Coordinates of C-alpha atoms in Angstrom, one line a residue:
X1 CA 39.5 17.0 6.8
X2 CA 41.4 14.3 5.5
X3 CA 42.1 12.8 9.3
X4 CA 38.2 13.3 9.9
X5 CA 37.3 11.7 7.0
X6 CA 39.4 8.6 7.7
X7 CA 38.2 8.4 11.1
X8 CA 34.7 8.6 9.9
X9 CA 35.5 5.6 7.0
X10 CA 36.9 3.6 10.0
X11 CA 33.7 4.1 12.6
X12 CA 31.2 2.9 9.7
X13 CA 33.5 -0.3 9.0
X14 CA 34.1 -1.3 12.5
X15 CA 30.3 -0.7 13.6
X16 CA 29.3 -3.0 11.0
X17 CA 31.5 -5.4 11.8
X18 CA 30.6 -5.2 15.8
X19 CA 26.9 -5.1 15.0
X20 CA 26.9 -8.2 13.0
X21 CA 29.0 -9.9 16.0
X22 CA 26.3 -9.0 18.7
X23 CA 27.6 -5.4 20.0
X24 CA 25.4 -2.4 20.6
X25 CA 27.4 0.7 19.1
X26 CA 26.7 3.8 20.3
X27 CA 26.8 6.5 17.4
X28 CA 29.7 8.0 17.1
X29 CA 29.7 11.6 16.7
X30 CA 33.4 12.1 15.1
X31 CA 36.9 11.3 17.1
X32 CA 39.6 8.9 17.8
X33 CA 37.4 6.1 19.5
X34 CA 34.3 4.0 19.1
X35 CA 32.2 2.7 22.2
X36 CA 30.3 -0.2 22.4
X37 CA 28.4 -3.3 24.2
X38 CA 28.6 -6.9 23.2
X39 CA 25.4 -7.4 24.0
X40 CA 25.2 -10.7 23.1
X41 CA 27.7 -12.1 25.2
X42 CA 25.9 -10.2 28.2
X43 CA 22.6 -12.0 27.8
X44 CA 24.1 -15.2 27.0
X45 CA 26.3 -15.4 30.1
X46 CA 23.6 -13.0 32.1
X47 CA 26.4 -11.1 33.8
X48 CA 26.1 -7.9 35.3
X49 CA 26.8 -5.2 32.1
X50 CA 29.8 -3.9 33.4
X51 CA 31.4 -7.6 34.2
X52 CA 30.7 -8.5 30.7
X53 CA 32.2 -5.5 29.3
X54 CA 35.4 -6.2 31.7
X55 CA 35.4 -10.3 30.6
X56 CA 35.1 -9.7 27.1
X57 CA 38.2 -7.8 26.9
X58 CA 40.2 -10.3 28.1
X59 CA 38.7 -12.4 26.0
X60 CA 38.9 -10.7 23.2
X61 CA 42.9 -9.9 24.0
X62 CA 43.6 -13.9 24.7
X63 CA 42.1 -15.1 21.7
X64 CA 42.7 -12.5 19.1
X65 CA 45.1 -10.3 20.0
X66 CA 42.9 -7.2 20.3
X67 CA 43.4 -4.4 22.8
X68 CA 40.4 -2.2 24.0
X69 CA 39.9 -0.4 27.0
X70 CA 37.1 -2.3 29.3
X71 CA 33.9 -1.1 30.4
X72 CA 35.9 -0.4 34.3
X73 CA 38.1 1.8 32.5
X74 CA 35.6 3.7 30.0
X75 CA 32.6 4.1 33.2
X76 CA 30.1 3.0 31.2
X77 CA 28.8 0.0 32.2
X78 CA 29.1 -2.7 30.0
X79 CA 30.4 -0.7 27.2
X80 CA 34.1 -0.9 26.0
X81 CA 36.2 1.6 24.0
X82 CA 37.3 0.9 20.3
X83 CA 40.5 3.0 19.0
X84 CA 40.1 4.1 15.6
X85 CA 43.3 6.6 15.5
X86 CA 45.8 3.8 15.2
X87 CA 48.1 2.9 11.7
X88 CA 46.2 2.0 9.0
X89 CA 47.7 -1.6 8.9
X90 CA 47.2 -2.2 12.8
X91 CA 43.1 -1.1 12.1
X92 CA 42.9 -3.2 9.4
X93 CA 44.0 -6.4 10.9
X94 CA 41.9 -5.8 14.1
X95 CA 38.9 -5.7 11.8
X96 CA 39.8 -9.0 10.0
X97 CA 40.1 -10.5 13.8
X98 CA 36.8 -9.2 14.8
X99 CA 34.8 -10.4 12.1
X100 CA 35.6 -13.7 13.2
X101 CA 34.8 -13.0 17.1
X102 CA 31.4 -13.5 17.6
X103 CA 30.8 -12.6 21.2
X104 CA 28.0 -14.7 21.8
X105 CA 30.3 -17.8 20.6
X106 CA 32.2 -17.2 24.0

């Protein structure tokens, strides 16, 4: 329960840090990944959901070095996939990028 627990400590942290950035987060319900929107940068750009979720990966990648899987990959449209079973380090740093990536910024 350990693993679980971690994985658990991780979901909170990052969907706090996502919400406050304009993302919708769906709630997870335990597991290795995290899904969600950014919302904001739909509406500002008023792309179609699942264009937005495909740009802001790039994005995201470009200009901080973050990897997640796009909303073409996931099949949800508009919503992107977050790993949380990654080295403690590698998380950590990812969530000091993303507090300073506001998605409606871009």
């Amino acid at each position: 329960t350990c693993q679980s627990e971690e994985l658990s400590d991780r979901a909170k942290i990052l969907s706090q840090v996502l919400t406050a950035n304009g993302w919708d987060v769906l709630k997870p319900s335990g597991g290795l990944f995290l899904v969600a929107k950014p919302r904001a940068y739909i509406l500002k750009h008023g792309c179609t959901e699942k264009d937005g979720g495909d740009q802001i990966t790039d994005i995201l990648f470009k200009e901080k070095n973050v990897a997640i899987n796009n909303s073409t990959w996931t099949g949800l449209p508009g919503y992107c996939r977050f790993v949380l079973s990654c080295k403690k380090k590698d998380f950590e740093e990812a969530v000091i990028r993303l507090r300073d990536f506001n998605c409606s910024n871009y």
